């Protein structure tokens, strides 16, 4: 074999092995661990929305006096307030429950709602649906839920 042919063969093998390696790497990084829908978003300073898909979302707080909230369906925020819609954990863990049982923007009597005053660093709630919307109205919050 000529040296140029051997060199060309080695280069082609190297390219193919790199494509195989990166293809395997892409497959394993996207098929294991976090899914495509999982993400985090800083919604206000000190508060992070963690989307785990379905009702397994959370608002993590590193603000003293404000608890983190879990089992959230949706949230709303403006620069002054964060509102959170929480599913009852007993309902989530009941036998036969599926996340598809949660209808889009349909409230259940067991759902709870919270309001976080970002500037005062205070958390209000849990509220039932009617109480929550009355409190939001009194604070001039026009809630438009985010997924």
PDB file of C-alpha atoms in Angstrom:
ATOM      1  CA  UNK A   1       0.000   0.000   0.000  1.00  0.00           C
ATOM      2  CA  UNK A   2       1.131   3.490  -0.738  1.00  0.00           C
ATOM      3  CA  UNK A   3       1.687   5.842   2.244  1.00  0.00           C
ATOM      4  CA  UNK A   4      -0.819   8.381   0.858  1.00  0.00           C
ATOM      5  CA  UNK A   5      -3.543   5.707   0.659  1.00  0.00           C
ATOM      6  CA  UNK A   6      -2.838   4.594   4.252  1.00  0.00           C
ATOM      7  CA  UNK A   7      -2.938   8.196   5.456  1.00  0.00           C
ATOM      8  CA  UNK A   8      -6.227   8.827   3.637  1.00  0.00           C
ATOM      9  CA  UNK A   9      -7.710   5.624   5.106  1.00  0.00           C
ATOM     10  CA  UNK A  10      -6.668   6.669   8.630  1.00  0.00           C
ATOM     11  CA  UNK A  11      -8.185  10.130   8.152  1.00  0.00           C
ATOM     12  CA  UNK A  12     -11.480   8.660   6.906  1.00  0.00           C
ATOM     13  CA  UNK A  13     -11.565   6.195   9.832  1.00  0.00           C
ATOM     14  CA  UNK A  14     -10.876   9.039  12.247  1.00  0.00           C
ATOM     15  CA  UNK A  15     -13.722  11.125  10.814  1.00  0.00           C
ATOM     16  CA  UNK A  16     -16.138   8.191  10.967  1.00  0.00           C
ATOM     17  CA  UNK A  17     -15.135   7.374  14.553  1.00  0.00           C
ATOM     18  CA  UNK A  18     -15.646  11.025  15.582  1.00  0.00           C
ATOM     19  CA  UNK A  19     -19.126  11.033  14.013  1.00  0.00           C
ATOM     20  CA  UNK A  20     -19.927   7.776  15.779  1.00  0.00           C
ATOM     21  CA  UNK A  21     -18.588   9.118  19.077  1.00  0.00           C
ATOM     22  CA  UNK A  22     -20.556  12.386  18.852  1.00  0.00           C
ATOM     23  CA  UNK A  23     -23.664  10.545  17.685  1.00  0.00           C
ATOM     24  CA  UNK A  24     -23.472   8.249  20.725  1.00  0.00           C
ATOM     25  CA  UNK A  25     -22.765  11.196  22.996  1.00  0.00           C
ATOM     26  CA  UNK A  26     -25.798  13.076  21.648  1.00  0.00           C
ATOM     27  CA  UNK A  27     -28.010  10.004  22.061  1.00  0.00           C
ATOM     28  CA  UNK A  28     -26.978   9.377  25.672  1.00  0.00           C
ATOM     29  CA  UNK A  29     -27.202  13.001  26.766  1.00  0.00           C
ATOM     30  CA  UNK A  30     -30.695  13.428  25.360  1.00  0.00           C
ATOM     31  CA  UNK A  31     -32.149  10.055  26.307  1.00  0.00           C
ATOM     32  CA  UNK A  32     -30.961   9.907  29.914  1.00  0.00           C
ATOM     33  CA  UNK A  33     -31.601  12.369  32.708  1.00  0.00           C
ATOM     34  CA  UNK A  34     -33.532  15.566  32.185  1.00  0.00           C
ATOM     35  CA  UNK A  35     -36.021  15.640  29.345  1.00  0.00           C
ATOM     36  CA  UNK A  36     -36.416  18.322  26.737  1.00  0.00           C
ATOM     37  CA  UNK A  37     -39.248  19.968  28.689  1.00  0.00           C
ATOM     38  CA  UNK A  38     -37.257  20.265  31.933  1.00  0.00           C
ATOM     39  CA  UNK A  39     -35.870  23.744  32.493  1.00  0.00           C
ATOM     40  CA  UNK A  40     -35.254  26.414  35.105  1.00  0.00           C
ATOM     41  CA  UNK A  41     -35.968  30.116  34.829  1.00  0.00           C
ATOM     42  CA  UNK A  42     -35.131  32.928  37.232  1.00  0.00           C
ATOM     43  CA  UNK A  43     -38.470  34.701  37.563  1.00  0.00           C
ATOM     44  CA  UNK A  44     -37.397  37.369  40.040  1.00  0.00           C
ATOM     45  CA  UNK A  45     -34.215  37.881  42.019  1.00  0.00           C
ATOM     46  CA  UNK A  46     -34.033  35.068  44.568  1.00  0.00           C
ATOM     47  CA  UNK A  47     -36.846  33.023  42.983  1.00  0.00           C
ATOM     48  CA  UNK A  48     -36.403  30.269  40.401  1.00  0.00           C
ATOM     49  CA  UNK A  49     -39.107  28.372  38.498  1.00  0.00           C
ATOM     50  CA  UNK A  50     -38.152  24.702  38.042  1.00  0.00           C
ATOM     51  CA  UNK A  51     -40.214  22.966  35.363  1.00  0.00           C
ATOM     52  CA  UNK A  52     -40.111  19.187  35.760  1.00  0.00           C
ATOM     53  CA  UNK A  53     -43.095  18.600  33.503  1.00  0.00           C
ATOM     54  CA  UNK A  54     -46.693  18.061  34.573  1.00  0.00           C
ATOM     55  CA  UNK A  55     -47.568  19.200  38.094  1.00  0.00           C
ATOM     56  CA  UNK A  56     -44.098  18.412  39.463  1.00  0.00           C
ATOM     57  CA  UNK A  57     -42.858  21.997  39.192  1.00  0.00           C
ATOM     58  CA  UNK A  58     -41.482  24.243  41.906  1.00  0.00           C
ATOM     59  CA  UNK A  59     -40.602  27.789  42.805  1.00  0.00           C
ATOM     60  CA  UNK A  60     -37.357  27.701  44.726  1.00  0.00           C
ATOM     61  CA  UNK A  61     -36.739  30.589  47.063  1.00  0.00           C
ATOM     62  CA  UNK A  62     -33.458  31.610  48.585  1.00  0.00           C
ATOM     63  CA  UNK A  63     -35.138  34.603  50.219  1.00  0.00           C
ATOM     64  CA  UNK A  64     -35.297  34.452  54.023  1.00  0.00           C
ATOM     65  CA  UNK A  65     -38.894  34.172  55.233  1.00  0.00           C
ATOM     66  CA  UNK A  66     -40.311  32.864  51.950  1.00  0.00           C
ATOM     67  CA  UNK A  67     -40.728  29.106  51.587  1.00  0.00           C
ATOM     68  CA  UNK A  68     -40.121  27.231  48.377  1.00  0.00           C
ATOM     69  CA  UNK A  69     -43.310  25.846  46.822  1.00  0.00           C
ATOM     70  CA  UNK A  70     -43.707  22.446  45.147  1.00  0.00           C
ATOM     71  CA  UNK A  71     -46.386  20.555  43.165  1.00  0.00           C
ATOM     72  CA  UNK A  72     -47.116  23.648  41.109  1.00  0.00           C
ATOM     73  CA  UNK A  73     -49.111  23.705  37.913  1.00  0.00           C
ATOM     74  CA  UNK A  74     -48.468  27.281  36.858  1.00  0.00           C
ATOM     75  CA  UNK A  75     -47.192  30.632  38.008  1.00  0.00           C
ATOM     76  CA  UNK A  76     -47.581  34.306  37.217  1.00  0.00           C
ATOM     77  CA  UNK A  77     -45.187  37.112  37.958  1.00  0.00           C
ATOM     78  CA  UNK A  78     -44.756  40.804  37.473  1.00  0.00           C
ATOM     79  CA  UNK A  79     -41.982  42.820  39.079  1.00  0.00           C
ATOM     80  CA  UNK A  80     -43.924  43.152  42.360  1.00  0.00           C
ATOM     81  CA  UNK A  81     -45.622  39.750  42.887  1.00  0.00           C
ATOM     82  CA  UNK A  82     -45.319  36.070  42.100  1.00  0.00           C
ATOM     83  CA  UNK A  83     -48.497  33.973  42.138  1.00  0.00           C
ATOM     84  CA  UNK A  84     -48.424  30.168  42.291  1.00  0.00           C
ATOM     85  CA  UNK A  85     -51.093  27.542  41.610  1.00  0.00           C
ATOM     86  CA  UNK A  86     -50.503  24.380  43.649  1.00  0.00           C
ATOM     87  CA  UNK A  87     -52.048  20.943  43.193  1.00  0.00           C
ATOM     88  CA  UNK A  88     -52.908  19.024  46.364  1.00  0.00           C
ATOM     89  CA  UNK A  89     -50.128  16.462  46.914  1.00  0.00           C
ATOM     90  CA  UNK A  90     -52.619  13.877  48.243  1.00  0.00           C
ATOM     91  CA  UNK A  91     -54.503  14.157  44.951  1.00  0.00           C
ATOM     92  CA  UNK A  92     -51.286  13.667  42.964  1.00  0.00           C
ATOM     93  CA  UNK A  93     -50.367  10.552  44.915  1.00  0.00           C
ATOM     94  CA  UNK A  94     -53.818   8.980  44.939  1.00  0.00           C
ATOM     95  CA  UNK A  95     -54.092   5.554  43.256  1.00  0.00           C
ATOM     96  CA  UNK A  96     -54.885   5.793  39.575  1.00  0.00           C
ATOM     97  CA  UNK A  97     -54.087   9.510  39.268  1.00  0.00           C
ATOM     98  CA  UNK A  98     -52.507  10.554  35.972  1.00  0.00           C
ATOM     99  CA  UNK A  99     -51.173  13.996  35.128  1.00  0.00           C
ATOM    100  CA  UNK A 100     -53.501  13.921  32.109  1.00  0.00           C
ATOM    101  CA  UNK A 101     -56.364  14.123  34.649  1.00  0.00           C
ATOM    102  CA  UNK A 102     -55.422  17.795  35.130  1.00  0.00           C
ATOM    103  CA  UNK A 103     -57.433  19.743  32.597  1.00  0.00           C
ATOM    104  CA  UNK A 104     -55.853  22.911  31.220  1.00  0.00           C
ATOM    105  CA  UNK A 105     -56.832  25.939  33.355  1.00  0.00           C
ATOM    106  CA  UNK A 106     -59.492  23.961  35.249  1.00  0.00           C
ATOM    107  CA  UNK A 107     -59.459  24.483  38.999  1.00  0.00           C
ATOM    108  CA  UNK A 108     -60.054  21.705  41.520  1.00  0.00           C
ATOM    109  CA  UNK A 109     -61.464  22.497  45.003  1.00  0.00           C
ATOM    110  CA  UNK A 110     -58.314  20.952  46.536  1.00  0.00           C
ATOM    111  CA  UNK A 111     -55.972  23.318  44.623  1.00  0.00           C
ATOM    112  CA  UNK A 112     -54.195  25.983  46.658  1.00  0.00           C
ATOM    113  CA  UNK A 113     -52.823  29.372  45.626  1.00  0.00           C
ATOM    114  CA  UNK A 114     -50.043  31.576  46.957  1.00  0.00           C
ATOM    115  CA  UNK A 115     -48.908  35.156  46.466  1.00  0.00           C
ATOM    116  CA  UNK A 116     -45.325  36.227  47.107  1.00  0.00           C
ATOM    117  CA  UNK A 117     -44.688  39.935  47.620  1.00  0.00           C
ATOM    118  CA  UNK A 118     -41.250  40.300  46.042  1.00  0.00           C
ATOM    119  CA  UNK A 119     -40.418  43.702  47.550  1.00  0.00           C
ATOM    120  CA  UNK A 120     -41.668  42.967  51.095  1.00  0.00           C
ATOM    121  CA  UNK A 121     -40.284  39.396  50.950  1.00  0.00           C
ATOM    122  CA  UNK A 122     -43.551  37.954  52.284  1.00  0.00           C
ATOM    123  CA  UNK A 123     -45.596  34.946  51.280  1.00  0.00           C
ATOM    124  CA  UNK A 124     -49.406  34.895  51.511  1.00  0.00           C
ATOM    125  CA  UNK A 125     -51.501  31.754  51.406  1.00  0.00           C
ATOM    126  CA  UNK A 126     -52.473  29.064  50.965  1.00  0.00           C
ATOM    127  CA  UNK A 127     -55.734  30.349  49.560  1.00  0.00           C
ATOM    128  CA  UNK A 128     -58.609  28.550  47.932  1.00  0.00           C
ATOM    129  CA  UNK A 129     -59.509  29.730  44.446  1.00  0.00           C
ATOM    130  CA  UNK A 130     -62.075  32.422  45.359  1.00  0.00           C
ATOM    131  CA  UNK A 131     -59.982  33.803  48.238  1.00  0.00           C
ATOM    132  CA  UNK A 132     -56.925  33.944  46.001  1.00  0.00           C
ATOM    133  CA  UNK A 133     -58.604  35.905  43.226  1.00  0.00           C
ATOM    134  CA  UNK A 134     -60.125  38.336  45.772  1.00  0.00           C
ATOM    135  CA  UNK A 135     -56.673  38.903  47.325  1.00  0.00           C
ATOM    136  CA  UNK A 136     -55.079  39.281  43.873  1.00  0.00           C
ATOM    137  CA  UNK A 137     -57.724  41.846  42.911  1.00  0.00           C
ATOM    138  CA  UNK A 138     -57.151  43.803  46.134  1.00  0.00           C
ATOM    139  CA  UNK A 139     -53.435  43.957  45.255  1.00  0.00           C
ATOM    140  CA  UNK A 140     -54.212  44.942  41.622  1.00  0.00           C
ATOM    141  CA  UNK A 141     -52.692  41.722  40.292  1.00  0.00           C
ATOM    142  CA  UNK A 142     -54.129  40.678  36.929  1.00  0.00           C
ATOM    143  CA  UNK A 143     -53.195  36.995  36.825  1.00  0.00           C
ATOM    144  CA  UNK A 144     -52.322  35.443  33.485  1.00  0.00           C
ATOM    145  CA  UNK A 145     -50.948  31.956  34.234  1.00  0.00           C
ATOM    146  CA  UNK A 146     -47.693  30.807  32.647  1.00  0.00           C
ATOM    147  CA  UNK A 147     -47.084  27.144  31.918  1.00  0.00           C
TER     148      UNK A 147
END
